[in-house]
XYZ file of C-alpha atoms in Angstrom:
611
model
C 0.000 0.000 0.000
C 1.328 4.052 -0.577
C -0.631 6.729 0.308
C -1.543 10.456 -0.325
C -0.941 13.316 2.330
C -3.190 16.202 2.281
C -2.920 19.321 4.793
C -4.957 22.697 3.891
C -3.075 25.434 4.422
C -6.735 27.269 4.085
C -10.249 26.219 3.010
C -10.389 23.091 5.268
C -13.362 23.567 7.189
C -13.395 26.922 6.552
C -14.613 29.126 3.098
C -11.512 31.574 2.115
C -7.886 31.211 1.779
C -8.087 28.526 -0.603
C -4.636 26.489 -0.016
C -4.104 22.696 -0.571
C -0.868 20.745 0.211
C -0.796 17.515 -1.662
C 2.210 15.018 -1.383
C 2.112 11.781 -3.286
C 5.040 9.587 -5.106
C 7.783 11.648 -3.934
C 6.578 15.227 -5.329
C 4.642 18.308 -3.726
C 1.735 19.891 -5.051
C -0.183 23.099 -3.916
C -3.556 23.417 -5.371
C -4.831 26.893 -5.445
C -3.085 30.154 -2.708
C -5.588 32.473 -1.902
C -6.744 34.828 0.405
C -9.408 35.225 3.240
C -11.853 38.324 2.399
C -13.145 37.973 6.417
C -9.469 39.024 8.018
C -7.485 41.868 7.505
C -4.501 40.830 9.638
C -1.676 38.043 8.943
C -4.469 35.277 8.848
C -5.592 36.510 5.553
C -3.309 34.998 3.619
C -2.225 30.905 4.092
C 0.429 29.682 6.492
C 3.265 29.408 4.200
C 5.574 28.791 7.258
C 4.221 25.631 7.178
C 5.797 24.360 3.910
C 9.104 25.672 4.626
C 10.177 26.352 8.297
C 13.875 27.249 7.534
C 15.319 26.606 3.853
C 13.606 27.682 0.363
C 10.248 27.150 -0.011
C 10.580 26.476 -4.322
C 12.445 22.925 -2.935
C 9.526 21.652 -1.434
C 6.865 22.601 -3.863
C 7.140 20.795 -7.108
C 4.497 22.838 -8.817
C 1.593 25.524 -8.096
C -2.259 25.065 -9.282
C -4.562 28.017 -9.772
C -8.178 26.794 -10.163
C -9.719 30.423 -10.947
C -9.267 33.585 -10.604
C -11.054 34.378 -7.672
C -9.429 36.119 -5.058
C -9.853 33.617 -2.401
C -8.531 30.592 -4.990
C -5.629 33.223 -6.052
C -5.422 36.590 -3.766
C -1.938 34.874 -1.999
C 0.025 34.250 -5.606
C 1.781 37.643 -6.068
C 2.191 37.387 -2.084
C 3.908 34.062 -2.297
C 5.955 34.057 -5.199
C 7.260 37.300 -4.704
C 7.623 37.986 -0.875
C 7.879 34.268 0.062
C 10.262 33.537 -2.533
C 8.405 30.845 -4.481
C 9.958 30.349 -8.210
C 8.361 26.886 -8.916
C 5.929 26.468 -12.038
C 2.916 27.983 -11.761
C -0.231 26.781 -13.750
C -3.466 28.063 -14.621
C -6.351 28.333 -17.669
C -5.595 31.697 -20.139
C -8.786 32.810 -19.223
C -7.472 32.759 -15.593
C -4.376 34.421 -15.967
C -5.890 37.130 -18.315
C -8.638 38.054 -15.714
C -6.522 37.261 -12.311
C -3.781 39.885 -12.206
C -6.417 42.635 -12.958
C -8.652 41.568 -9.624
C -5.311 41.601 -8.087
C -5.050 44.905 -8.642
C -8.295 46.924 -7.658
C -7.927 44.335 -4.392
C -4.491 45.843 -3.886
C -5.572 49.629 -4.490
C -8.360 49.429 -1.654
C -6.110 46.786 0.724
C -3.131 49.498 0.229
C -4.515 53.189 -0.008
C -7.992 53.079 2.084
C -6.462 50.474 4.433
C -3.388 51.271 4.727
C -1.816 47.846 4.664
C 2.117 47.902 4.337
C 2.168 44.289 4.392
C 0.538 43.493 1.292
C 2.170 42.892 -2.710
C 2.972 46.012 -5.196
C 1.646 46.476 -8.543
C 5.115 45.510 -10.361
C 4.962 42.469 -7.883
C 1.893 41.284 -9.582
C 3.110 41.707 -13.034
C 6.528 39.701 -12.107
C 4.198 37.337 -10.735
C 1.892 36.704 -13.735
C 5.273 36.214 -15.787
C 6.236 32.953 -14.202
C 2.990 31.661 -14.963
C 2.362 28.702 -17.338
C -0.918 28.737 -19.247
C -2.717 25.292 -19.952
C -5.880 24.686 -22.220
C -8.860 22.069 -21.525
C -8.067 18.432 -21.942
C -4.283 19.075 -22.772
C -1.985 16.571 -20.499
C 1.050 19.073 -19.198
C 4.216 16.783 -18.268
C 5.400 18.978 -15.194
C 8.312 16.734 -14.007
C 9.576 13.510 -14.121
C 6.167 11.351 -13.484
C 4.118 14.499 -13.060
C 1.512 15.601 -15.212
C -1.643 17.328 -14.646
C -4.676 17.825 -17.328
C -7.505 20.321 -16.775
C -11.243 19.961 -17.160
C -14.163 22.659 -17.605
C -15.664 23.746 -14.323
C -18.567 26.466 -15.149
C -18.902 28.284 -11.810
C -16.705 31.395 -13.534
C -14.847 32.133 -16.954
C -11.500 29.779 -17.142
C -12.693 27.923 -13.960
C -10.906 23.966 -14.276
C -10.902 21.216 -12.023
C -7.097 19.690 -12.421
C -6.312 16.216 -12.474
C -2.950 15.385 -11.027
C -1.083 12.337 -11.915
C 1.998 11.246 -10.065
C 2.803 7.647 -11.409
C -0.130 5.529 -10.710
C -1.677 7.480 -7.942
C -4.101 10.269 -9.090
C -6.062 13.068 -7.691
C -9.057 15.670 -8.718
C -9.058 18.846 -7.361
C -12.349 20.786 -8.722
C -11.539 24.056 -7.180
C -15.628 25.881 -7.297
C -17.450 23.895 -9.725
C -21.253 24.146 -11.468
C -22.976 21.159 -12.291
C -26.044 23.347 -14.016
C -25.489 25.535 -17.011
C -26.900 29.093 -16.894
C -27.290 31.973 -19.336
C -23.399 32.568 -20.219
C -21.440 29.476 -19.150
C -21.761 25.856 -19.653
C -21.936 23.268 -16.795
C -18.748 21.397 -15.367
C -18.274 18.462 -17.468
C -15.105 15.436 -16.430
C -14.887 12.020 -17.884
C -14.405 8.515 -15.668
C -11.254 9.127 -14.608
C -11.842 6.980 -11.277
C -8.790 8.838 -9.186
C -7.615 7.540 -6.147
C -9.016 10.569 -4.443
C -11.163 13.456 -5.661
C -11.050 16.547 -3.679
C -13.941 18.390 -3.812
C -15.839 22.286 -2.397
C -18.607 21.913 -0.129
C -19.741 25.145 -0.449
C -23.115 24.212 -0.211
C -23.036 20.727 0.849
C -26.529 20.739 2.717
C -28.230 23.040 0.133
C -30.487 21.497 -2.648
C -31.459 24.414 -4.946
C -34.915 25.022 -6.428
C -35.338 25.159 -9.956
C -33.595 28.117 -11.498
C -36.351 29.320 -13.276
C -38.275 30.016 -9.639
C -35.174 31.669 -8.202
C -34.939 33.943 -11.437
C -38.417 34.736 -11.296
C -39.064 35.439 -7.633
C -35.505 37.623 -8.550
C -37.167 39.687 -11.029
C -40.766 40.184 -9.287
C -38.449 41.316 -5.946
C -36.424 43.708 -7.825
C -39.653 44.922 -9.951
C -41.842 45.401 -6.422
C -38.992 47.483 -5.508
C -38.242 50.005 -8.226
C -42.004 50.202 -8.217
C -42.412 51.938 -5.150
C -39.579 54.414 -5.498
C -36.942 52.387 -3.966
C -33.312 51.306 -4.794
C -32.221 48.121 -5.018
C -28.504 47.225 -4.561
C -26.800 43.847 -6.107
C -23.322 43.277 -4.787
C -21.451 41.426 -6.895
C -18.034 39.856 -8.386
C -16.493 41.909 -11.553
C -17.190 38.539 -13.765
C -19.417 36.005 -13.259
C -22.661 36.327 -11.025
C -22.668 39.786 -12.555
C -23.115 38.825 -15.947
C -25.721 36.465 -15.722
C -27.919 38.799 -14.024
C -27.329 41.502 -16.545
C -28.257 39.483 -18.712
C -31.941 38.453 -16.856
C -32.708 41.910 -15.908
C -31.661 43.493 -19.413
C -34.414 40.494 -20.845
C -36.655 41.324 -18.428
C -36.745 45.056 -19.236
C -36.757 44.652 -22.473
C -40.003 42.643 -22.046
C -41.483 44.766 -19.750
C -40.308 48.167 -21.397
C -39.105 49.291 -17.761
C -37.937 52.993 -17.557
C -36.083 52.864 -13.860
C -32.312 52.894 -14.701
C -29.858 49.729 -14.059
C -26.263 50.610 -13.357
C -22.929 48.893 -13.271
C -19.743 49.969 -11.715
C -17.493 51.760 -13.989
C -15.403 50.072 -16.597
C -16.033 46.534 -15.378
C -18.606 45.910 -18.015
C -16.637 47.079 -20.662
C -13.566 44.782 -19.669
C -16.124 41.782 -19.074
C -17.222 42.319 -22.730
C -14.078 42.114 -24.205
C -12.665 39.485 -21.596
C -15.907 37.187 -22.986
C -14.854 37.874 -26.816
C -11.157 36.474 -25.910
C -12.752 33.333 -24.576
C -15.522 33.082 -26.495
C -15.272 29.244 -26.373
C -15.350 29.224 -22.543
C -19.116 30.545 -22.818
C -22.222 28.103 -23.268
C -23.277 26.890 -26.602
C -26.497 29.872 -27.075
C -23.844 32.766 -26.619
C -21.230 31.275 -28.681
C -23.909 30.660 -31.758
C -25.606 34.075 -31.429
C -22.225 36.495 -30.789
C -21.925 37.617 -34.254
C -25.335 38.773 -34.633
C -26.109 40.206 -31.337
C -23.175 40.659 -28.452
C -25.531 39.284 -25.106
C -22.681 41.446 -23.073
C -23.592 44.466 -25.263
C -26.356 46.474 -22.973
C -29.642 48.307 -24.064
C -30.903 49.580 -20.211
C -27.488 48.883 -18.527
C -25.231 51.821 -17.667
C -21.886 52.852 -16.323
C -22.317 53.962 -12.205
C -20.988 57.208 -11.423
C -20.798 57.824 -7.726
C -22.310 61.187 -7.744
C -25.903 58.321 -8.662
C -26.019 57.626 -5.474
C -27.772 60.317 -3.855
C -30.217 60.873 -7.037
C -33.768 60.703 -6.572
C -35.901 57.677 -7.692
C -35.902 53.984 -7.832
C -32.441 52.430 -9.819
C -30.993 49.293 -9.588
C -26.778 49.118 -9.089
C -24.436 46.430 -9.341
C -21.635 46.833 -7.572
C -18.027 45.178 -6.602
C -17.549 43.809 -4.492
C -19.842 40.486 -3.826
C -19.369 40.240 -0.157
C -19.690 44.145 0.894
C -16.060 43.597 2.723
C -14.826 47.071 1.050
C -15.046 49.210 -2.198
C -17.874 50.724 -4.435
C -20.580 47.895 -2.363
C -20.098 48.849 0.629
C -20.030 52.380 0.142
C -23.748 52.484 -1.430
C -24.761 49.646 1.189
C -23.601 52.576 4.019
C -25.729 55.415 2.092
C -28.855 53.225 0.988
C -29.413 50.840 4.413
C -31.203 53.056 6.796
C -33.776 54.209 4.285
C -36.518 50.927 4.524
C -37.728 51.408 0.707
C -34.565 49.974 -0.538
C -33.306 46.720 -1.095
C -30.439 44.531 -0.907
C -29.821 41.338 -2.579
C -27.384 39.070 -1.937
C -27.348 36.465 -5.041
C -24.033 34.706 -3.922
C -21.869 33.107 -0.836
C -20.404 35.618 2.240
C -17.213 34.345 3.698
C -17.861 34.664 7.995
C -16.323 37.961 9.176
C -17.550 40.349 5.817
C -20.211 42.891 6.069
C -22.436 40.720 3.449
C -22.224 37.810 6.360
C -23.191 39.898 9.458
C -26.534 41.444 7.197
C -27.571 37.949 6.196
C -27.069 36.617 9.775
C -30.021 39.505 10.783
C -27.465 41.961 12.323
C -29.568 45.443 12.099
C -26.737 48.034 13.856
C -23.153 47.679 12.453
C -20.101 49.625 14.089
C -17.524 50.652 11.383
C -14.078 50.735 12.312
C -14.063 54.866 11.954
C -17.262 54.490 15.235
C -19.673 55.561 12.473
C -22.851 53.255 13.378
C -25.591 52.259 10.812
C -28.977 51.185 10.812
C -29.612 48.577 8.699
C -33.624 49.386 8.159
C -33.500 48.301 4.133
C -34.956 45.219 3.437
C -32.441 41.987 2.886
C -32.864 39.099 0.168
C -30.650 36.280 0.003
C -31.254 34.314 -3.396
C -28.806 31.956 -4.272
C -27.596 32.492 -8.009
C -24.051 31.145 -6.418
C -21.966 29.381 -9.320
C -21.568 26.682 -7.020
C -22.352 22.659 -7.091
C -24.943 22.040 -4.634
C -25.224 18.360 -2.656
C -26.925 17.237 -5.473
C -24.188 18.657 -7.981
C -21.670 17.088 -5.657
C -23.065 13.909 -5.538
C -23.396 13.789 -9.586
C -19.412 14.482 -9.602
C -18.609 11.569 -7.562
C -20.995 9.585 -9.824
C -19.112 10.770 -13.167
C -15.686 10.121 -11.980
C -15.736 7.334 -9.189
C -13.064 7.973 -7.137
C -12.136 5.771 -4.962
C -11.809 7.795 -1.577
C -13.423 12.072 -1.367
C -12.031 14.980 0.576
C -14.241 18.103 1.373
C -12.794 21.478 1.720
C -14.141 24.774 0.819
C -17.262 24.428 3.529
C -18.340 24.992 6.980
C -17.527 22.035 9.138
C -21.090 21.003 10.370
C -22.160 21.004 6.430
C -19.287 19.050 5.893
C -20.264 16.228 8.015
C -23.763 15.781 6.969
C -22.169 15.553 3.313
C -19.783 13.321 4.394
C -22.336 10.993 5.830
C -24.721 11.119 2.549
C -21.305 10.046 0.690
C -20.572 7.126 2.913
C -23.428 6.175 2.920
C -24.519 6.349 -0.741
C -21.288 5.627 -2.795
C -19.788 3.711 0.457
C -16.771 5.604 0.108
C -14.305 6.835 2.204
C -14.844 10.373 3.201
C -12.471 13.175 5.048
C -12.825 16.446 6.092
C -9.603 17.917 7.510
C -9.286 21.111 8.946
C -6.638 24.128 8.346
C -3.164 22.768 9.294
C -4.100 19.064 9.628
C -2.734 16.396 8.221
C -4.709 13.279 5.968
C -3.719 10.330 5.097
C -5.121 8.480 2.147
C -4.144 4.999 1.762
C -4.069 3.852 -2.068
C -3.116 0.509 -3.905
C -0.275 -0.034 -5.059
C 0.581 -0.311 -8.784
C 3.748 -0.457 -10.761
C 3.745 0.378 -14.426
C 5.478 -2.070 -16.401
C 6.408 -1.661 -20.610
C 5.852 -5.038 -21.811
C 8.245 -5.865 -25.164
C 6.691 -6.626 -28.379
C 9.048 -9.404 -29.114
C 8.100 -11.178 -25.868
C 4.281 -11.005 -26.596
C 4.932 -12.317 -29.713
C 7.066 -15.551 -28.324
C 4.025 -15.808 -25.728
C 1.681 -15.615 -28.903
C 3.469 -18.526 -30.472
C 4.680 -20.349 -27.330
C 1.678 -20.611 -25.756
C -1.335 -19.831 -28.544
C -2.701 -17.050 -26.486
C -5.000 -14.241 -27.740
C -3.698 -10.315 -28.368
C -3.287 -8.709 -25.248
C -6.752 -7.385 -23.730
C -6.899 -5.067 -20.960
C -9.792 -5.652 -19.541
C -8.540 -9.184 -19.666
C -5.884 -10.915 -17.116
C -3.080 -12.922 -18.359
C -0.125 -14.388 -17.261
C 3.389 -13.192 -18.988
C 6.816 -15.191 -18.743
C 9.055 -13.282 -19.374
C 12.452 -11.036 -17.099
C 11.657 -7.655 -15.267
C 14.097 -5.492 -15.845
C 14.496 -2.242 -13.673
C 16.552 0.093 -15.452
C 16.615 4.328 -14.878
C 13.877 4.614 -12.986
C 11.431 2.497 -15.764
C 10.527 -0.973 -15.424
C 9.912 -3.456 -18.251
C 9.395 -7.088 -18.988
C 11.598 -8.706 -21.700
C 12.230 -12.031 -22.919
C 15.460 -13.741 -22.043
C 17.749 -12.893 -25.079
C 16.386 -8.789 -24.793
C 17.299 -8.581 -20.910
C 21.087 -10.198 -21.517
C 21.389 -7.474 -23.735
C 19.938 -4.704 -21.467
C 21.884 -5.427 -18.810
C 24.453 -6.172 -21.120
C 25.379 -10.000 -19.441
C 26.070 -12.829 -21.508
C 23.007 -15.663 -21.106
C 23.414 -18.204 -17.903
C 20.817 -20.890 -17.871
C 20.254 -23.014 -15.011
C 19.998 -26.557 -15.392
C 17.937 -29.067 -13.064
C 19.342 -32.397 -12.357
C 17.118 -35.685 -11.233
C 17.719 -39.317 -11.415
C 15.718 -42.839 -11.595
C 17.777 -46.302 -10.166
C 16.707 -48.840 -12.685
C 17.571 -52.986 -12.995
C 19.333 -53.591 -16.240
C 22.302 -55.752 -17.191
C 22.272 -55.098 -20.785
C 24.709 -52.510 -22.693
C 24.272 -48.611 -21.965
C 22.884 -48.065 -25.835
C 20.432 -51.023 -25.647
C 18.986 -49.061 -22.554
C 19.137 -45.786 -24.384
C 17.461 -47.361 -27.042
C 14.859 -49.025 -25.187
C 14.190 -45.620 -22.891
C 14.241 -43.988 -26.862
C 11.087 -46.592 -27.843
C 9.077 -46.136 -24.553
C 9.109 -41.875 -25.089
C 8.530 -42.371 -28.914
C 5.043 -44.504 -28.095
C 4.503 -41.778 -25.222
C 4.531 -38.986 -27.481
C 3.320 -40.237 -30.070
C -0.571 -39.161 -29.171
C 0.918 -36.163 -28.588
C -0.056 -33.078 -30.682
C 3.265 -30.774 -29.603
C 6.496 -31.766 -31.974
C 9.398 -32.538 -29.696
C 12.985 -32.798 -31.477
C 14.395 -36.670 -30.087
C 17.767 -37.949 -30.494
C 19.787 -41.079 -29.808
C 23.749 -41.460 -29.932
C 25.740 -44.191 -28.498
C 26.377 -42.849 -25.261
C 22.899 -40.303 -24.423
C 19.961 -39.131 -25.535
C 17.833 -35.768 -25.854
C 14.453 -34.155 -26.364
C 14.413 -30.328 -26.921
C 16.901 -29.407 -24.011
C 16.382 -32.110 -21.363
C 19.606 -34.391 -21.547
C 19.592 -38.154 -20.571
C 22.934 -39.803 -19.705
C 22.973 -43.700 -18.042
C 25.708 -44.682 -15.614
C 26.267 -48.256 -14.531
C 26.239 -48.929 -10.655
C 26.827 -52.726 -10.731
C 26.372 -55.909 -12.976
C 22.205 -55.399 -12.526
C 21.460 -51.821 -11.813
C 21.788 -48.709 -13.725
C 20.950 -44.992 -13.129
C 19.653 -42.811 -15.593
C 20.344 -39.135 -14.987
C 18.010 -36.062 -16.719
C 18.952 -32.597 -16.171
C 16.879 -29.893 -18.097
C 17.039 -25.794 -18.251
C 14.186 -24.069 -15.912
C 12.080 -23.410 -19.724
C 11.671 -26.880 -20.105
C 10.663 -27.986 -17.116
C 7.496 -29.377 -19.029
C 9.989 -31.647 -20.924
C 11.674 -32.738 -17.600
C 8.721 -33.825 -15.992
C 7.677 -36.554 -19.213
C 11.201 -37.752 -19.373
C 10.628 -38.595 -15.889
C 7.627 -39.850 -15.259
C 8.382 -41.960 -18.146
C 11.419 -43.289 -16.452
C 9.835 -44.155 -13.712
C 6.776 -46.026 -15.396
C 9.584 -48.425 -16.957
C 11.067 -48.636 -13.855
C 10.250 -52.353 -12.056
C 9.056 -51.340 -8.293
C 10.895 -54.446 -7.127
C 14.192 -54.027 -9.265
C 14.418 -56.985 -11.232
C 13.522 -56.509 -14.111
C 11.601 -53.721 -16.346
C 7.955 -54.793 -16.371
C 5.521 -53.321 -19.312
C 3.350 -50.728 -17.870
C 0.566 -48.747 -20.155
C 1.394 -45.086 -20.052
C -0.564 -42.493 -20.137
C-alpha cells in the first residue's frame, strides 16, 4: 500500500484562503493560494511557514495550481511568489491568468490606499508574478516533471474555472476548485470524464443546500427587484467583476426589455466594458447559445445597462446598481450599502456566498446596527434578500461528480464544518466511500493501492503468442506473462530472455535441473538408451506438440532435457536427466516416463501402459 498526504493550508473547514498541500510519489503539489476576504490581519493569507520552516520554499513545492481567478482561490500568488520567494511552475487556464492579475489589482488599491496595509504585494509584484505563470488549455496533459503531469477539465462556476487532475505515477487526484454542475445563461456546466482517481477533492460550499429550480429563483428575482423600483426604492446587487454579474445583466436586461421598464440599471465603472471584451477572448469558454448568437447580437452588449458614477447615489428615484464587491467587505458595495441601508424602501440582494467575518455575512445573519471601524454606526432598516444564483455545485451537484468520476476515496474542503459532516455521511453512505474532512493545518492520510507500471516488449508477446497460442493482449482481460523484469533508470519493463542479456548487457546463464531414476538392467548402456528412446517415442506419439528426439551411443535428448545412463553394478543402472528451468514441461515426461519403466521391485523392467 502508498498513500496520499493532504494538509490545507486554508479552506479546510473553513470558506476563504483557498490552499491545498498535496504530497504523493515523492513530489509536492499546492492546489490553489488564496486569500481570506473575512481578516485583515496576517491570517488573511495561508500559512506558508508551514511548507518551509527554515530553507527555500521552491524545494519543497514541485508545482503551483490556480483553479480560478477568484481572489480567495488566487489573492496569496503575487504574495507568495514574490515575498515568500516561491519560483516553482505555476499553472493556470488563459482565461485565468488574463482576468486574475487585474482583480489583483483593484484588491491591492483598496487593501493598500484606504487600508493602509504595508504588508501586502505592489503592482510591479503582480506583473513579475503573472510572468512565471504557465498557461494550460482544456483536456491538454502538461508533463510537469519527471512522473508528473496534470490535465484540466471545464468547471462552469466562472470564466477559465478547471478542475485539475494530477497524476503522479499511478496514484491520481481531482481537485475541482468551485465547480457548477447546471449551465446558466453565459457558461456551460462542469463536465469530467471517468477518470476513477484515487481521491477526488472536492468544495462543499453548499453541501446541505439542494437548490430550487432556477427558473423560480430567477423569477421570484425579477418580481423582488420589480416590487422594488415600483415603489420608489433602490435596489442594490453586490457582486463579483465577472461572473454572477453577468448572468444577471443578462436576466434583468431580458426582463426590461419585455417589460419596457424605464427605472435605470447601473454597473460599476469600466467593469462591463472589460467583461465584454474578456468574454470575446474566450468566447469558447461561454455556453453553446452565446457562442452561436455572438456575431449577430453581443448578449454582453447592454440596451438599459449603464456605467455607475458615484455622484448616482444620492439621485432621486428607484435604480438598480451592481456593484463590486460580492461580499460588501470594502469598495464601491459597501459604500452604497452605508448610504442606501437606513432608508426601509430599498433593497439589498445578496445572489451569492459571504465568507464569515464580511459585512455581506453579518446582514444575512439579521445583524440590524453595524459599528464601522471609523465608530460611524448604521442602521440597517432596508430590506435583505438572500437568493442563491451562487456558481456553485450544490449536494446534489456534488453527488453527480462523484458519480461521473468514481473515485475511490473524497475529501471536502471549501465548507463549513457542520455542512461538511452531513455531506460526508450522505457520501458514505450512498457511494460507500471513504470520506475526510480535515481542517486548516491538519494532516490526511489516504491509503491507495499499489501499482507499478510495467512496458511489456513486443518481441516477448509475440514468443508468448506462439509459445503458448494465447490471444492479443486485452486489458480488460488478465493474463499471465513469462518473461524477465528489468528495472533500469527509474522504468521498469518485462523482456524475454535474449532482450534482458542485452539490457543489462550480461552474456546468457541458464540453469539446469538435475534428477535421477535407479533402474535394474544388465544389458549394454545403448540397448537401454534405445529401449528408454522406444518407450518416449510410443509416449509422445498421441501427442499433438512436436518434440525434437535424439539417440547417440552414449545419451539421448528431447528439446533441451539431456539423458545420460551410468552403470552402478552388474544389474542396476541410473539414468540421470537434467533440463534448463524453460523446459521444465519436458523434464517432468522424461521422468515420469522413467519411472513407469522402472520395475518397483528391481528386477527386471515390467511393461506398464502409459498415459
Amino acid at each position: 500500500m502508498s498513500e496520499i498526504k493532504v494538509t490545507p493550508l486554508g479552506a479546510g473547514q473553513d470558506v476563504g484562503r483557498s490552499c491545498i498541500l498535496v504530497s504523493m510519489g515523492g513530489k509536492n503539489i499546492m492546489l490553489d493560494c488564496g486569500m481570506h476576504m473575512g481578516y485583515h490581519d496576517d491570517r488573511k493569507f495561508p500559512d506558508f511557514k508551514f511548507i518551509a520552516p527554515q530553507g527555500p520554499v521552491t524545494d519543497m513545492i514541485d508545482c503551483l495550481i490556480i483553479s480560478h481567478f477568484h481572489l480567495d482561490h488566487c489573492g496569496a500568488l503575487p504574495y507568495f511568489t514574490e515575498m515568500f520567494g516561491y519560483a516553482g511552475p505555476i499553472y493556470m487556464t488563459h482565461p485565468t491568468k488574463a482576468i486574475a492579475p487585474i482583480l489583483l489589482e483593484d484588491f491591492r488599491k483598496i487593501s493598500v490606499e484606504k487600508k493602509g496595509d504595508s504588508n501586502f504585494f505592489t503592482s510591479q509584484m503582480i506583473k513579475d508574478c503573472m510572468k512565471k505563470v504557465i498557461a494550460v488549455n482544456l483536456h491538454q496533459t502538461v508533463h510537469v516533471k519527471h512522473n508528473l503531469e496534470i490535465k484540466a477539465y471545464y468547471a462552469g462556476h466562472v470564466l477559465g474555472a478547471a478542475m485539475f487532475q494530477v497524476k503522479v505515477g499511478n496514484q491520481s487526484i481531482v481537485y475541482t476548485g468551485d465547480y457548477n454542475m447546471t449551465p446558466d445563461r453565459h457558461l456551460g456546466a462542469a463536465w469530467i470524464d471517468k477518470c476513477r482517481p484515487d481521491l477526488l477533492i472536492t468544495e462543499s460550499t453548499y453541501a446541505t443546500t439542494i437548490r430550487d429550480s432556477k427558473r423560480c429563483r430567477e423569477r421570484d428575482f425579477l418580481k423582488k427587484v420589480h416590487e422594488c423600483v415600483d415603489r420608489g426604492g433602490k435596489v442594490l446587487i453586490p457582486v463579483f467583476a465577472l461572473g454572477r454579474a453577468q448572468e444577471l445583466c443578462i436576466l434583468l436586461e431580458t426582463y426590461w426589455e419585455r417589460m419596457n421598464l424605464q427605472a435605470p440599471i447601473y454597473f460599476a465603472v469600466g467593469l462591463t466594458e472589460k467583461a465584454t471584451n474578456y468574454y470575446k477572448m474566450f468566447i469558447t469558454w461561454t455556453n453553446q447559445k452565446i457562442r452561436k448568437t455572438f456575431v449577430q447580437r453581443n448578449m454582453f452588449d447592454f440596451k438599459h445597462i449603464r456605467p455607475f458614477d458615484k455622484s448616482f447615489i444620492d439621485n432621486p428615484g428607484p435604480m438598480v446598481v451592481f456593484a463590486t464587491p460580492g461580499m460588501l467587505h470594502s469598495g464601491l458595495s459597501l459604500i452604497i450599502f452605508k448610504k442606501w441601508a437606513p432608508v426601509e424602501n430599498n433593497m439589498l440582494i445578496m445572489p451569492g456566498f459571504c465568507v464569515q467575518g464580511t459585512i455581506g455575512h453579518k446582514v444575512l445573519s439579521g445583524v440590524k446596527k453595524l459599528e464601522f471601524e471609523n465608530k460611524q454606526i448604521i442602521d440597517v432598516k432596508m430590506a435583505i434578500e438572500y437568493m442563491s444564483f451562487s456558481a456553485h455545485a450544490d449536494a446534489k451537484g456534488i453527488m453527480q461528480l462523484i458519480q461521473y468520476c468514481e473515485p475511490k476515496n473524497v475529501l471536502l474542503v471549501h465548507g463549513e464544518a457542520s455542512k461538511m459532516v452531513f455531506l460526508k455521511e450522505k457520501i458514505k453512505q450512498e457511494f460507500n466511500l471513504d470520506c475526510f474532512m480535515p481542517a486548516n493545518g491538519e494532516s490526511c492520510f489516504v491509503q491507495t493501492d499499489m501499482k507499478i507500471s510495467i512496458d511489456v516488449s513486443v518481441n516477448l508477446l509475440k514468443e508468448e503468442a506462439v509459445k503458448y497460442n494465447s490471444e492479443p493482449p486485452n486489458p480488460l482481460k488478465e493474463r499471465q506473462i513469462h518473461g524477465v523484469l528489468v528495472i533500469k533508470d527509474s522504468s521498469i519493463s518485462l523482456m524475454d530472455v535474449d532482450e534482458a542479456c542485452k539490457e543489462v548487457g550480461i552474456s546468457r546463464h541458464i540453469v539446469r535441473f538435475t534428477s535421477n531414476v535407479q533402474i535394474s538392467d544388465s544389458s549394454p548402456i545403448n540397448k537401454t538408451l534405445e529401449l528408454i528412446y522406444d518407450q518416449l517415442l510410443s509416449y509422445l506419439q498421441d501427442k499433438s506438440q512436436e518434440y525434437k528426439i535424439q539417440l547417440t551411443e552414449s545419451s539421448l535428448s528431447i528439446d533441451s532435457v539431456l539423458l545420460s545412463v551410468e552403470r552402478i553394478d552388474d544389474k542396476n543402472k541410473r539414468v540421470f536427466v537434467t533440463w534448463p528451468n524453460q523446459d521444465e514441461e519436458v523434464g517432468k515426461i522424461v521422468l515420469h516416463v522413467l519411472k513407469s519403466m522402472s520395475n518397483t521391485q528391481g528386477t527386471s523392467y515390467q511393461p506398464i501402459e502409459l498415459g
